[in-house]
Coordinates of C-alpha atoms in Angstrom, one line a residue:
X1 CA 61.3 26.9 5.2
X2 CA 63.2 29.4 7.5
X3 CA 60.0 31.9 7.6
X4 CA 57.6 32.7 9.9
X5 CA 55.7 30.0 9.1
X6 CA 58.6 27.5 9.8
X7 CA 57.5 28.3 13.5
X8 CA 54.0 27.6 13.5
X9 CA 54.1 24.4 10.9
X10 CA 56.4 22.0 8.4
X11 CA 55.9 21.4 5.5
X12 CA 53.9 17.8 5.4
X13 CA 51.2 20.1 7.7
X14 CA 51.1 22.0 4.4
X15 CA 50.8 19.4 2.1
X16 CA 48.3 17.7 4.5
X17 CA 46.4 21.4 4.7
X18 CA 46.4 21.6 1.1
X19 CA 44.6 17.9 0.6
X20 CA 42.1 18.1 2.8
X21 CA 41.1 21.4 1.5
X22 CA 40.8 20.6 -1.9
X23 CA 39.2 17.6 -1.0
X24 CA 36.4 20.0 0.9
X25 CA 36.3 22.2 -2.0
X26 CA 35.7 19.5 -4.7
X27 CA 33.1 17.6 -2.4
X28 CA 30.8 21.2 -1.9
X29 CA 31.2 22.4 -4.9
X30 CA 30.1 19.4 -6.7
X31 CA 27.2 19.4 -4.2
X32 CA 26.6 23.4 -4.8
X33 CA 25.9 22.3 -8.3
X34 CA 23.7 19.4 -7.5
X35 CA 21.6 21.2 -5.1
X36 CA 21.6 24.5 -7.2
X37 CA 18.1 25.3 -8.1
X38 CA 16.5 23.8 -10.6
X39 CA 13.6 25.8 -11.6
X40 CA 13.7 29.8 -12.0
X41 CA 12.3 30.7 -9.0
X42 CA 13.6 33.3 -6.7
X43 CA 11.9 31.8 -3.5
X44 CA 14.2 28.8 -3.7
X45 CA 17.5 30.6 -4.4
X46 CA 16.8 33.2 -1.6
X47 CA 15.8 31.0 1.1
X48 CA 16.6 27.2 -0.8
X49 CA 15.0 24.2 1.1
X50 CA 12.3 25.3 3.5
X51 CA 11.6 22.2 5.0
X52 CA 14.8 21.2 6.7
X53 CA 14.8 20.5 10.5
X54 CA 15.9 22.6 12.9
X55 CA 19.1 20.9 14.0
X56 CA 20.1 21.4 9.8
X57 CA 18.6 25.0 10.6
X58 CA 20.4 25.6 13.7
X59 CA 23.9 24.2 12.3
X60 CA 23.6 26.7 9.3
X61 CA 23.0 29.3 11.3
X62 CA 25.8 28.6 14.0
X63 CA 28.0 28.2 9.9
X64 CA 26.7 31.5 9.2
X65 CA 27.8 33.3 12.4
X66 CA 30.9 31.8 13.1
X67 CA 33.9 32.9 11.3
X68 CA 37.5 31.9 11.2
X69 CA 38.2 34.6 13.8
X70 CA 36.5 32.8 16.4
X71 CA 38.7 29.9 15.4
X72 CA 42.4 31.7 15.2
X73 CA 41.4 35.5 16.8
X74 CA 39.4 34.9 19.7
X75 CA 42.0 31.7 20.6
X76 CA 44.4 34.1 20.6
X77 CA 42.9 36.9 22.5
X78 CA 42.7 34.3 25.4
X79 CA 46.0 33.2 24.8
X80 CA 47.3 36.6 25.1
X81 CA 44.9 38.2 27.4
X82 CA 43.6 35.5 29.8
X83 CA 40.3 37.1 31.1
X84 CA 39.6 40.0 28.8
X85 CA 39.7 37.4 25.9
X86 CA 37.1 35.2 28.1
X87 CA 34.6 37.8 28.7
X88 CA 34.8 38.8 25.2
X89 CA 33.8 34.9 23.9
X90 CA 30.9 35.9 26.4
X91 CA 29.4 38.6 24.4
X92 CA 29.8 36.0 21.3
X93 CA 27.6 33.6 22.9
X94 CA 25.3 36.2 24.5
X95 CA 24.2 38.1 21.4
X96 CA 22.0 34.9 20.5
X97 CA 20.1 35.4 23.1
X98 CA 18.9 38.9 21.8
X99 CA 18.2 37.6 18.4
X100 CA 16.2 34.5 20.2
X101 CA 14.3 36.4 22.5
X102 CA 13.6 39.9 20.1
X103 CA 13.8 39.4 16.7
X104 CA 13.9 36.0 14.9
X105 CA 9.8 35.4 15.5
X106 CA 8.7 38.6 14.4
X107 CA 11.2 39.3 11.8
X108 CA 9.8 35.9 9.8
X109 CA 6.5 36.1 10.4
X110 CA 6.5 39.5 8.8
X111 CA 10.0 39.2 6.3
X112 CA 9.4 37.2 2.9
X113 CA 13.2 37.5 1.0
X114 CA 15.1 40.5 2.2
X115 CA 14.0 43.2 5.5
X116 CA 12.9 45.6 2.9
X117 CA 10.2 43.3 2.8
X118 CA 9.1 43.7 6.1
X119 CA 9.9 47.3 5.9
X120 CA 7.3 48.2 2.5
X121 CA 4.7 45.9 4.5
X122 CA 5.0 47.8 7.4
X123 CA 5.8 51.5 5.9
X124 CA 2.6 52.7 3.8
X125 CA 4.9 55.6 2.1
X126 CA 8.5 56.4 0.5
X127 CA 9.6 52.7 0.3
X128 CA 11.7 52.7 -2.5
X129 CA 13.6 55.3 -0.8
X130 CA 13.9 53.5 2.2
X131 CA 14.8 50.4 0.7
X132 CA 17.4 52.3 -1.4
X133 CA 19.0 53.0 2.3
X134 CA 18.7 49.8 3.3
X135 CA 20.6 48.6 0.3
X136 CA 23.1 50.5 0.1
X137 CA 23.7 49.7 4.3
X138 CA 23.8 46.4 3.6
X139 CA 26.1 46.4 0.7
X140 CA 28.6 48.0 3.2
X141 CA 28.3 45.8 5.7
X142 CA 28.6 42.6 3.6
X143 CA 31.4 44.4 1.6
X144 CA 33.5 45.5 5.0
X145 CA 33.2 41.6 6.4
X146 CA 33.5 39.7 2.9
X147 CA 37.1 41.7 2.2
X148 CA 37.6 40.7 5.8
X149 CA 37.6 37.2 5.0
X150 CA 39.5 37.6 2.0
X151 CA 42.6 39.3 3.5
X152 CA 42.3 36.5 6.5
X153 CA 42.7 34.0 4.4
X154 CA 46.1 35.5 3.0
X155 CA 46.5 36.2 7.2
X156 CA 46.3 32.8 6.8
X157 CA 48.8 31.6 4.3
X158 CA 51.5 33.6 6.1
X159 CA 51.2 30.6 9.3
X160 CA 52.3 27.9 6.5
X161 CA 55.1 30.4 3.9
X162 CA 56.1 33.3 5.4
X163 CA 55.0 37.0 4.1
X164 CA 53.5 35.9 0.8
X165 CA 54.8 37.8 -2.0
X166 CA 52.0 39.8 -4.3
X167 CA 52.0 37.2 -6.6
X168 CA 50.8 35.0 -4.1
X169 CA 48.5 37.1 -2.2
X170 CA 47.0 37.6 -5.7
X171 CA 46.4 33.8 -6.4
X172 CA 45.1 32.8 -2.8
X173 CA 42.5 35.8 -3.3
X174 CA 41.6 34.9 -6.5
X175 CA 40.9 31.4 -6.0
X176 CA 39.6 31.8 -2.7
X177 CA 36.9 34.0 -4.1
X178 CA 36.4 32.4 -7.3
X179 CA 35.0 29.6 -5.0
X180 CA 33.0 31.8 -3.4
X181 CA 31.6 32.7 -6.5
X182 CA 30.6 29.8 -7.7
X183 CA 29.0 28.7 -4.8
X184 CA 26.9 32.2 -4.1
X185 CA 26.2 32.4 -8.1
X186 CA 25.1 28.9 -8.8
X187 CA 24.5 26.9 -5.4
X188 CA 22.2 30.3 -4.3
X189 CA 21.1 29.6 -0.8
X190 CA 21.1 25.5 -0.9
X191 CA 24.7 25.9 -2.1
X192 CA 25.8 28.0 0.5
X193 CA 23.4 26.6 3.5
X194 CA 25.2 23.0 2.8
X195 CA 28.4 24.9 3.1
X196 CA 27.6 26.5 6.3
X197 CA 26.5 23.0 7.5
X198 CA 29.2 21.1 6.5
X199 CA 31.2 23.9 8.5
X200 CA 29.3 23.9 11.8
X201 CA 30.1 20.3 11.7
X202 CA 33.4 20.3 10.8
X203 CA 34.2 23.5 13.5
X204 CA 32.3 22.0 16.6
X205 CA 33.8 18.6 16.1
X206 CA 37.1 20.1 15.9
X207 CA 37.3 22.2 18.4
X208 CA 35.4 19.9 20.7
X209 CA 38.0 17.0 20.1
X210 CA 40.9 19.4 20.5
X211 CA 39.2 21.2 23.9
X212 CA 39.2 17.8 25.3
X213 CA 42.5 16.9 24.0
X214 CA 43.8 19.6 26.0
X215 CA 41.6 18.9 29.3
X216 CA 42.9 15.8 29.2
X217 CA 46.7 17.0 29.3
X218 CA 45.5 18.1 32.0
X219 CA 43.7 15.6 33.4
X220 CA 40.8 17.4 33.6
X221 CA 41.4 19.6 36.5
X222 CA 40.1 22.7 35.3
X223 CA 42.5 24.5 38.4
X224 CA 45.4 22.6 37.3
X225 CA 45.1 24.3 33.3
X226 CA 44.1 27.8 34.8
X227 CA 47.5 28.1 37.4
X228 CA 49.7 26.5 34.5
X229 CA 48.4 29.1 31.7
X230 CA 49.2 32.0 34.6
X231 CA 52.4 30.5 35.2
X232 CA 53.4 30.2 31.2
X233 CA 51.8 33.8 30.7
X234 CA 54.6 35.6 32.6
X235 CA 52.5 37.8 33.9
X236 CA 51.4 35.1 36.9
X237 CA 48.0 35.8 38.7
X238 CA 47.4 39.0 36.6
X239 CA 46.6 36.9 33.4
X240 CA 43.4 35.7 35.5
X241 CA 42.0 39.0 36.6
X242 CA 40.0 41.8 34.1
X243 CA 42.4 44.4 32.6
X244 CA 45.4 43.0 30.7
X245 CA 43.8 44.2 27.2
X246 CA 40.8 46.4 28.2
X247 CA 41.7 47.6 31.3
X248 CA 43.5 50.4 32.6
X249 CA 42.2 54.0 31.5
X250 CA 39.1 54.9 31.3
X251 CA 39.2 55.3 27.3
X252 CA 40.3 51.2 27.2
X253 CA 37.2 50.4 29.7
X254 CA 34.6 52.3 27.3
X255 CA 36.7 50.9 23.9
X256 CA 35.7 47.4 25.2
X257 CA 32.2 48.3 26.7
X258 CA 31.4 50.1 22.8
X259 CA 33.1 46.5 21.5
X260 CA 30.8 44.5 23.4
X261 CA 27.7 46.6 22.5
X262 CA 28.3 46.2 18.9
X263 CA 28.7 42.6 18.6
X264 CA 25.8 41.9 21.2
X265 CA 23.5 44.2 19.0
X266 CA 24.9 43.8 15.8
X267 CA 24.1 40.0 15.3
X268 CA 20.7 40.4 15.0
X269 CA 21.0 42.6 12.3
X270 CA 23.7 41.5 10.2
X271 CA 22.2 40.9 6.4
X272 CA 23.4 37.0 6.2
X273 CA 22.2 36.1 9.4
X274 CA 18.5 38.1 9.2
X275 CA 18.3 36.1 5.7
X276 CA 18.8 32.8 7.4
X277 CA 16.1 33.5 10.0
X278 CA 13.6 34.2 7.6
X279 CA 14.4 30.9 5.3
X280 CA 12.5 28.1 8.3
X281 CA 9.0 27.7 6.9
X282 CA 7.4 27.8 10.5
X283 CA 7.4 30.0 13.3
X284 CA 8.1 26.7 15.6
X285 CA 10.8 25.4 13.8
X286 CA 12.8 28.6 13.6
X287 CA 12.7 28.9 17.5
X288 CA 13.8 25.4 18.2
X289 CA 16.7 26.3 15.0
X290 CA 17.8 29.7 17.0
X291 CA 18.1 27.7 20.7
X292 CA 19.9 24.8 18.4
X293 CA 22.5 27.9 17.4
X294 CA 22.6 29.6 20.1
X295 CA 23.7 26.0 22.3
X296 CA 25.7 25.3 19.1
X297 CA 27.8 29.3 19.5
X298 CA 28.1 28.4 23.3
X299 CA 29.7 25.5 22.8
X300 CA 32.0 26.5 19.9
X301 CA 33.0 29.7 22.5
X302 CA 33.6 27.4 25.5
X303 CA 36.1 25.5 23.1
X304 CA 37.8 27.9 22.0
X305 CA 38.4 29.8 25.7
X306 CA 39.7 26.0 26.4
X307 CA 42.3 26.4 23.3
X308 CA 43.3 29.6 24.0
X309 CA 44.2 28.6 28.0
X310 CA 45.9 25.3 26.6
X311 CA 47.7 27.6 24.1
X312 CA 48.9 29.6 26.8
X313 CA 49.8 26.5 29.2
X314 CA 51.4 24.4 26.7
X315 CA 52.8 26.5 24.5
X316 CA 53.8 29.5 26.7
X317 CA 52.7 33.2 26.3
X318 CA 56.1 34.6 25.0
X319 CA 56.5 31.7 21.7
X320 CA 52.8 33.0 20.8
X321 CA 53.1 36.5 20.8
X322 CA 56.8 36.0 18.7
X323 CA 55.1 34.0 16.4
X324 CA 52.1 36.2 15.5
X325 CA 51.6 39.3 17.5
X326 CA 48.2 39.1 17.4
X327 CA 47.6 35.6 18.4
X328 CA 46.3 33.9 15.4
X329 CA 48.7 31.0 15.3
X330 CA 48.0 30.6 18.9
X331 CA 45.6 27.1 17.8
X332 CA 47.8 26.2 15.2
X333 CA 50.5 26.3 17.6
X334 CA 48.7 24.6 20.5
X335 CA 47.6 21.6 17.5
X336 CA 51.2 21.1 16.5
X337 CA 52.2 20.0 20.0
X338 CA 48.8 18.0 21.0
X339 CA 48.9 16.1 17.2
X340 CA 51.3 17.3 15.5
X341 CA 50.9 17.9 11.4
X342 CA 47.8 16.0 11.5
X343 CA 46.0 17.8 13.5
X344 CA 47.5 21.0 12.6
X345 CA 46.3 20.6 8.9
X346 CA 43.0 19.6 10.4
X347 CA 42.4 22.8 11.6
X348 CA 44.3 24.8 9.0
X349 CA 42.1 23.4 6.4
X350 CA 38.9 24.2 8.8
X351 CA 39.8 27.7 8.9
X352 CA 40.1 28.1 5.2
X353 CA 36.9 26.3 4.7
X354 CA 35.1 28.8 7.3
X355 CA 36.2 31.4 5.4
X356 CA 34.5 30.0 2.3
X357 CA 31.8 29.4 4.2
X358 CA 31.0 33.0 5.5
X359 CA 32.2 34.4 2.5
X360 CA 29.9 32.9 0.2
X361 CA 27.0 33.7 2.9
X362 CA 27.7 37.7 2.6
X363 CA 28.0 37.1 -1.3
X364 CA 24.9 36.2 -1.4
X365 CA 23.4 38.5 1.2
X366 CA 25.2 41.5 -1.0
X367 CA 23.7 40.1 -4.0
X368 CA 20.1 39.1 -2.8
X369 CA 19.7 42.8 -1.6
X370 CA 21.0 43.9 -5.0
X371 CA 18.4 41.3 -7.1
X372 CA 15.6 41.8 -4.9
X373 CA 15.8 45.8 -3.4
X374 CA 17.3 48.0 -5.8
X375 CA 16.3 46.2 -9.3
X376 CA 13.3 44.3 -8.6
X377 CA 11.3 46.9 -6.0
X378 CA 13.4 50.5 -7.6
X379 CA 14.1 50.2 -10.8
X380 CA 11.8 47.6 -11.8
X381 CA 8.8 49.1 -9.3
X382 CA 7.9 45.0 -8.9
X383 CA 7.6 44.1 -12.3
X384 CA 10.3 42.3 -13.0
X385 CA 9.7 38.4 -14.1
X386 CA 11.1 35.3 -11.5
X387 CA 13.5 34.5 -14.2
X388 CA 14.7 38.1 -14.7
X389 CA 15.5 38.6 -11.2
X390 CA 17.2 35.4 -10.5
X391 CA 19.9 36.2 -13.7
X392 CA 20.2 39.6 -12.0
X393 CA 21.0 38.3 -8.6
X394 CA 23.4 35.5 -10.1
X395 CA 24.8 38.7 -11.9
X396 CA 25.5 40.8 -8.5
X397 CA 27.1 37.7 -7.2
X398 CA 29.8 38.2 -9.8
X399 CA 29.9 41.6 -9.1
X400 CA 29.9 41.4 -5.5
X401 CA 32.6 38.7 -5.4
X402 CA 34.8 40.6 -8.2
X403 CA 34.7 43.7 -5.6
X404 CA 35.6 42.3 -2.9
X405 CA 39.1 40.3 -4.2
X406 CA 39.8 44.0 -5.7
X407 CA 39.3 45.7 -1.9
X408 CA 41.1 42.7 -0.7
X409 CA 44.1 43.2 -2.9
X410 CA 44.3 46.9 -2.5
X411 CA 43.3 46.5 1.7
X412 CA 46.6 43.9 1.9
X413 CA 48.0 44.4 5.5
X414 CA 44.7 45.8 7.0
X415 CA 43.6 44.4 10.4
X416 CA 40.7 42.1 9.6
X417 CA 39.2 42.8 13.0
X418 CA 38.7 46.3 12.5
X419 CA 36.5 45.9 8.9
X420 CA 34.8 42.9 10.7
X421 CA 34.1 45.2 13.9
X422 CA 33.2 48.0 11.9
X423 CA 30.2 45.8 10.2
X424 CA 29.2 44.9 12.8
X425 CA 28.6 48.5 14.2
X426 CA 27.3 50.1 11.2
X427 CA 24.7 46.7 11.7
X428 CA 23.6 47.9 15.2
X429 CA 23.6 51.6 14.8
X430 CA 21.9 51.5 11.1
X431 CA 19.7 48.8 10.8
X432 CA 18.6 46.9 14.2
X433 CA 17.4 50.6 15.2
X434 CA 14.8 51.0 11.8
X435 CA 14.2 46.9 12.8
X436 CA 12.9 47.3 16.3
X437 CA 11.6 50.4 15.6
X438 CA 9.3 48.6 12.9
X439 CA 8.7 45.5 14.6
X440 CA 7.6 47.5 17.9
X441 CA 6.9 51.2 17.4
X442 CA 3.6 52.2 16.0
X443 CA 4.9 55.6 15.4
X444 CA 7.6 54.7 13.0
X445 CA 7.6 56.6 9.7
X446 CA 9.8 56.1 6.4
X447 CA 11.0 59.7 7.2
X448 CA 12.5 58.1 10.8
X449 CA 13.5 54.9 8.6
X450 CA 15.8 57.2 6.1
X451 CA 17.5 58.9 9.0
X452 CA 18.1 55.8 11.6
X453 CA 19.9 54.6 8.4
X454 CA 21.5 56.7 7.3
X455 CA 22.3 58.2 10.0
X456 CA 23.8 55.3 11.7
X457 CA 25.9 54.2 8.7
X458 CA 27.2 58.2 8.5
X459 CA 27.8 58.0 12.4
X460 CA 29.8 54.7 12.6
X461 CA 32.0 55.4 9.5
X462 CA 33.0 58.8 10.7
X463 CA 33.9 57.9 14.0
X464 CA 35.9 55.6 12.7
X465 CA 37.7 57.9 10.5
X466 CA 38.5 60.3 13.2
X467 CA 39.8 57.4 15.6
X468 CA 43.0 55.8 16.5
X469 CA 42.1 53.1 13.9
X470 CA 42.7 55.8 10.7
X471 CA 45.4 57.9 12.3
X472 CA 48.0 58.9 15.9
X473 CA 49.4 55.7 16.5
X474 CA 51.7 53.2 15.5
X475 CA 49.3 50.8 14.9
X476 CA 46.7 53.1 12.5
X477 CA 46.2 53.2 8.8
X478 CA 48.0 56.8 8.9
X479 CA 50.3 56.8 11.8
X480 CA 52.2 59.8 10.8
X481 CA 49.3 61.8 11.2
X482 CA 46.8 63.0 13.8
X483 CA 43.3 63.5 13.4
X484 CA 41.7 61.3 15.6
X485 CA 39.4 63.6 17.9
X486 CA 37.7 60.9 18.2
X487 CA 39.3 58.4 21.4
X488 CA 37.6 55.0 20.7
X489 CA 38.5 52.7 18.4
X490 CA 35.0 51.1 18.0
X491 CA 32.4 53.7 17.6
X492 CA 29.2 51.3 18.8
X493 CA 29.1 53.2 22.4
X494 CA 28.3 56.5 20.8
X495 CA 26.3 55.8 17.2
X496 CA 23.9 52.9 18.2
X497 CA 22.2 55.1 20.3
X498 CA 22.3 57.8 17.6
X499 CA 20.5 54.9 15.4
X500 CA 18.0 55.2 17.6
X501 CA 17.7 58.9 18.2
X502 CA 17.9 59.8 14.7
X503 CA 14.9 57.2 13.7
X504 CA 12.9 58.6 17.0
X505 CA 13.5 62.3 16.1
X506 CA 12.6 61.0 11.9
X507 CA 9.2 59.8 13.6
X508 CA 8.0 62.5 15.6
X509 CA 8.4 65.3 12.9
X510 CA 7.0 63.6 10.4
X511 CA 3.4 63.0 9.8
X512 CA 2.3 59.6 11.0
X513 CA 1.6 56.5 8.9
X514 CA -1.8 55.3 8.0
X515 CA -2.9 53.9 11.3
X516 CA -4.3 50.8 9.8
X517 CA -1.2 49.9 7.9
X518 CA 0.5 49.2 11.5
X519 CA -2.7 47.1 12.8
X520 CA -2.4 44.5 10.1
X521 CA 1.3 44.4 10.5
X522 CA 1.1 43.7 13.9
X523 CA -1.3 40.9 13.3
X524 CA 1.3 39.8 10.9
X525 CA 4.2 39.8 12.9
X526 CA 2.6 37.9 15.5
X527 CA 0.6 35.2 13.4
X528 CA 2.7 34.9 10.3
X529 CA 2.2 33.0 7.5
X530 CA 2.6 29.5 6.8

């Protein structure tokens, strides 16, 4: 194969990629199905098994969180960047501790399916407005990061063939998220938690096993790794010191301050993640299943700033960034010269299957907000039967899924870290402000509600479409064009704390909410119940 993909691996990595994979598919699917729920209710397929312990807990939320661009993206930033690419696998790790310390206890005590359950217990008027906002939020958020998966996993294919033609990019996004289909519309939430788990597992082990693989080349003098990757970087002591990506100007300081600030807040507040923390039947075990994670995240993060220093050190700066200018072959690279095709299809295949795996987590997300907010609370004003619901919400899976291979196809040659990035902003500026504010404000109205939401997802889609990402560089969707007034490329810095005005400013000028109506939600939040 003389294509780009002849540089990163041969063919038997291929054939070995394509095994295992199919092997993993067949093996969860046929599980999906077994563990699919048996009986029409919608408690099971929301949350699925209640009981499981934290570690299971823990590992399906690390699945949940973790994508394939901590895998091949972040590598690669700290292949290509040195520091800047370590401090941003810091902000990965930190923004567990935000949704340990602030949310997860609260947001379960006083959640049952979806947040607009926490929001019409907490809110005494205009909920099925509200939740209409909250709907359509988190349909845009799951829809932004779900297409974002889909066109990385034809990123993907391009490290094995080459530029895939459209007939090929049509097939790997049609089968890629026909599986995700199936496992979202049958498996429901035990489908997709056993995929998440058997994806924690798979990730940690193999990223732990190729970290040490790589500490051992260098016999594990941490020193020895850091002056070699300087040395191989070509840009000597510099590759070790803040700047090489976000430094410089001003404008590139604040780009990766608003970067930061996103993914820190956004966590807590992304749909998949806030369903997981509501699914542990017990306040106790959903703390010990968040410190689980957040360890879990850590370690997956510590990894990864391992592969992407070995990357640099073994491989050599210059070969990685003339392979894939953005990095993402940087492991695959790194695995073809530690194990050669072995290991290389090891981790090809467990980047594929954490695509399915958070894929088929924001499927469901999509579709449990679609089920349970819009047809069972709006149009169905909470009559609708368990068994009406559930064929509704296997519907929207469909729906959902369909959607996003169409944006997938039509987004071909889109950088996936700029729809992923974007979620997670329009996550922190839209709904972790109407989430603390109803957690912790007695004040908060459904008039403040409506506006944080709205406002926030108005905010962070604008700014993005009067930035550098839409338009004036080379790099942009338009680059012919100039329209960006806007300098950042990530607009967290400016609407999270928009989010927050807006719902403050909602508040105050609207008339308060029955006072009682916040004392027993209070008493909620902080007993729960069991």
């Amino acid at each position: 194969m003389v294509t780009l993909g002849a540089a990163v691996v041969d063919r038997l990595s291929l054939q070995l990629t394509l095994l295992l994979f199919l092997s993993v598919v067949v093996v969860t699917l046929f599980t999906a199905l077994l563990t699919a729920p048996q009986r029409d209710e919608i408690s099971e397929f929301y949350l699925g098994n209640r009981t499981m312990s934290p570690l299971r807990n823990g590992l399906a939320m690390c699945g949940d969180y973790l994508s394939a661009a901590t895998l091949l993206g972040s590598t690669g930033l700290v292949a290509l960047t040195g520091y800047d690419g370590l401090l941003y696998l810091c902000g990965t790790a930190v923004a567990w501790m935000m949704v340990l310390l602030l949310v997860a206890e609260p947001l379960r005590n006083s959640g049952k399916f979806t947040l607009g359950d926490t929001l019409a217990l907490r809110l005494s008027r205009m909920q099925r407005p509200v939740r209409i906002a909250l709907a359509i939020c988190t349909l845009t958020i799951t829809t932004l990061y779900l297409v974002a998966q889909l066109v990385g996993s034809v990123a993907l294919l391009t490290q094995f063939t080459g530029e895939p033609s459209a007939n090929t990019r049509l097939l790997c996004v049609v089968v890629i998220g026909t599986i995700v289909i199936v496992y979202a519309a049958i498996g429901g939430m035990p489908g997709a938690t056993f995929i998440q788990i058997v994806k924690a597992v798979m990730l940690i082990s193999g990223v732990t096993v190729t970290a040490v693989m790589v500490l051992n080349r260098f016999d594990w003098n941490v020193g020895s790794l850091l002056g070699t990757a300087a040395d191989n970087s070509g840009l000597g002591s510099r590759f070790l010191e803040p700047g090489l990506r976000y430094g410089g100007s001003t404008t590139n300081k604040l780009d990766f301050f608003s970067l930061q600030l996103a993914i820190v807040l956004g966590l807590a507040a992304l749909p998949h993640v806030m369903m997981r923390l509501l699914a542990p039947k017990s306040s106790t075990v959903l703390r010990t299943s968040v410190v689980w994670a957040t360890g879990l995240v850590s370690l997956v993060c510590l990894a990864a700033g391992i592969l992407g220093l070995g990357a640099t050190a073994i491989v050599g700066r210059d070969t990685i960034a003339e392979t894939d200018r953005k990095g993402d072959a940087a492991v695959l690279l790194l695995a073809h010269d530690l194990g050669g095709a072995v290991l290389t299809a090891l981790l090809s295949c467990l980047a594929f299957v954490t695509l399915l795996a958070v894929a088929a987590g924001l499927t469901l997300a999509a579709a449990t907000s679609l089920a349970h907010d819009l047809y069972g609370a709006v149009i169905r004003k909470g009559r609708a039967k368990e068994t009406e619901e559930l064929a509704v919400a296997r519907l929207a899976a469909v729906v959902i899924g369909v959607l996003g291979m169409l944006l997938a196809l039509v987004s071909w040659g889109t950088n996936t870290a700029t729809l992923a990035f974007l979620a997670f902003a329009i996550a922190a500026s839209a709904i972790l402000p109407t989430l603390v504010y109803t957690l912790f404000w007695r004040r908060f109205t459904a008039q403040g509600a409506l506006l944080s939401l709205c406002g926030g997802l108005a905010t962070s889609v604008l700014l993005v479409v009067f930035s550098p990402v839409v338009s004036s560089t080379p790099a942009s969707f338009y680059p012919s064009v100039d329209f960006a007034w806007f300098p950042l490329q990530n607009p967290g810095i400016v609407s999270i704390p928009a989010g927050f005005l807006l719902g403050w400013l909602g508040s105050i000028l609207s008339s308060p909410e029955v006072p009682q109506s916040y004392e027993d939600f209070e008493v909620r939040t902080l007993v729960g119940a069991e």
